[in-house]
Amino acid sequence: MQASNNTLADAAAHHRTLWRWHFYAGLFVMPLLIVLAITGTLYCFQPQIEPWLYRDRMIVEAQVAPRLGHQALLAKAIASEPRGAAPTTAQIDTDPRRSAEFVFRLPSGESESVYVNPYTGAVLGTLSVEHRLMKQIRNLHRGLMLGKTGELVMELAGCWTLVMIGTGIALWWPKGRQTGGVWAPRLALRGRAWWRDVHAVGGIWLAIGAVFFVLSGLPWSGSWGKQFKALATSAELGYPKGAWGDAHVHSTKPPAAAAAHAQTDMHDMKMDDLPLPQTPWAVGLTPVPDGAPQEPGTARISLDAVVALAAAQGIADGYSIALPASEHGVYTVSYLPDDPRAERTLHVDQYSGKLLADIAYGDYGRVAQWISYGTSLHMGRYFGLANQIVCAAISLGLAAMAITGFVMWWKRRAGGALGAPARPARRAPMRAWRSGLTMLGVVFPLMGLTMLIVWVSDRLVFGRRAERASS
């Protein structure tokens, strides 16, 4: 009898401990999850929203007349910009209904896009890169528009979502002879019990999608993501260092010698430093090669020649070209199609038109390949509109879970109290859970620090004052 009572007491302590961790994780994550869900859904539909929102600049009437050359269109854009504005990027799009877009760095330091009719050369207007709607939505999604601080907060939100999901699954797990409220909510229930069923069942259906969103988003985060990228690159799990430049395209030198040769042609600029809308995760930390030194006054090859070279390499549409920023710079072609296996990055000498580097998906390390797939799926690009709809459904479903969790909390809290589940009277034997949380804290150090803060606060601040509430 005593053993049976101890077993029941252990189970109750186990349940309440998990509930407390689920509560603290949810209390922090709920408002941020709503922001992530709404902004993520909107950004997922960027390809449809922006042409509709900025139709007067992005959309033109398709004509049978031939399009002007890219260099001629760039000249029209340059002529329309204020003195001191420098062209930085050309967007290449062969859709007959899309205007030509060129990005300029203004004397103020900000950037703006200039849109040109590809048939007539007429400048259709400009659009601030930093202040356009989708850029603001992306900034909200990544960092609440609060810079580095916001990025750290959103990174923590992602990590704590993993805790919330893990404890939520454990709390949902069917107990004894339970049959209802497992895979479908019991709609006949009323009050807080109804909200609990909707929250638990909805959460279990969304759990896999939520974990995928977190794991595919964290490599792009401002703190852990940068450290992970550096580690993956140095360990050649991201982009293999030796597959560079002429060593990759033509050389028969041994890998070590080829890598050393490639390093002599590079300066300190990395791909992430280029003014591109987005670069593949795998190549972000790879160096950008220098162009070959030339006699003063040597002419730069035209933008049309770079487009022709890209086409010869199998890149025909939907890519960006970063323009040389100095006499030592290069043209950089960045191609991020819906299918990550076709990703390409080309560096082209601005004077000779020589292909200095050709970085393809096959050159990525295994981890970087997985992240490329994850990014394409995360952004709703991999299988078109259906991918966008699936992402939107998961995102909005997670927002609904945050709302139902808030309602449950509001219904059970007594006026002015925090409403946290009471700490169990006895310590639950949860070695596996403690080990798992410890490992999570080691992998994500910033999260580990906050877990320690929560643990200390729970004992020193809230203590046993948290009211006991029934489950």
JSON list of C-alpha atoms in Angstrom, two decimals, residues 7 13 16 27 42 59 68 105 123 138 147 151 230 242 259 331 337 346 361 375 381 406 415-416 419-420 439 467:
[
{"chain": "A", "resi": 7, "resn": "THR", "atom": "CA", "xyz": [4.03, 5.71, -6.95]},
{"chain": "A", "resi": 13, "resn": "ALA", "atom": "CA", "xyz": [4.93, 15.36, -8.58]},
{"chain": "A", "resi": 16, "resn": "ARG", "atom": "CA", "xyz": [3.07, 19.14, -11.61]},
{"chain": "A", "resi": 27, "resn": "LEU", "atom": "CA", "xyz": [4.29, 32.63, -20.28]},
{"chain": "A", "resi": 42, "resn": "LEU", "atom": "CA", "xyz": [2.92, 37.39, -44.19]},
{"chain": "A", "resi": 59, "resn": "ILE", "atom": "CA", "xyz": [4.49, 45.40, -62.84]},
{"chain": "A", "resi": 68, "resn": "LEU", "atom": "CA", "xyz": [16.55, 46.80, -73.55]},
{"chain": "A", "resi": 105, "resn": "ARG", "atom": "CA", "xyz": [23.38, 52.90, -51.82]},
{"chain": "A", "resi": 123, "resn": "VAL", "atom": "CA", "xyz": [11.96, 55.01, -64.60]},
{"chain": "A", "resi": 138, "resn": "ARG", "atom": "CA", "xyz": [11.13, 40.44, -41.63]},
{"chain": "A", "resi": 147, "resn": "GLY", "atom": "CA", "xyz": [18.30, 45.26, -33.26]},
{"chain": "A", "resi": 151, "resn": "GLU", "atom": "CA", "xyz": [17.31, 39.07, -32.10]},
{"chain": "A", "resi": 230, "resn": "ALA", "atom": "CA", "xyz": [31.24, 29.57, -38.00]},
{"chain": "A", "resi": 242, "resn": "GLY", "atom": "CA", "xyz": [39.16, 23.70, -50.55]},
{"chain": "A", "resi": 259, "resn": "ALA", "atom": "CA", "xyz": [43.20, 25.97, -51.07]},
{"chain": "A", "resi": 331, "resn": "TYR", "atom": "CA", "xyz": [30.52, 40.57, -59.90]},
{"chain": "A", "resi": 337, "resn": "PRO", "atom": "CA", "xyz": [15.70, 28.93, -56.49]},
{"chain": "A", "resi": 346, "resn": "LEU", "atom": "CA", "xyz": [29.35, 32.69, -59.00]},
{"chain": "A", "resi": 361, "resn": "TYR", "atom": "CA", "xyz": [24.83, 22.82, -53.72]},
{"chain": "A", "resi": 375, "resn": "THR", "atom": "CA", "xyz": [15.20, 27.20, -45.23]},
{"chain": "A", "resi": 381, "resn": "ARG", "atom": "CA", "xyz": [9.26, 28.06, -51.36]},
{"chain": "A", "resi": 406, "resn": "PHE", "atom": "CA", "xyz": [-3.61, 32.50, -22.48]},
{"chain": "A", "resi": 415, "resn": "GLY", "atom": "CA", "xyz": [-6.92, 38.19, -8.98]},
{"chain": "A", "resi": 416, "resn": "GLY", "atom": "CA", "xyz": [-3.44, 39.68, -9.24]},
{"chain": "A", "resi": 419, "resn": "GLY", "atom": "CA", "xyz": [-1.21, 31.76, -11.57]},
{"chain": "A", "resi": 420, "resn": "ALA", "atom": "CA", "xyz": [1.72, 29.36, -11.71]},
{"chain": "A", "resi": 439, "resn": "MET", "atom": "CA", "xyz": [21.83, 19.13, -22.73]},
{"chain": "A", "resi": 467, "resn": "GLU", "atom": "CA", "xyz": [-1.27, 28.89, -5.40]}
]
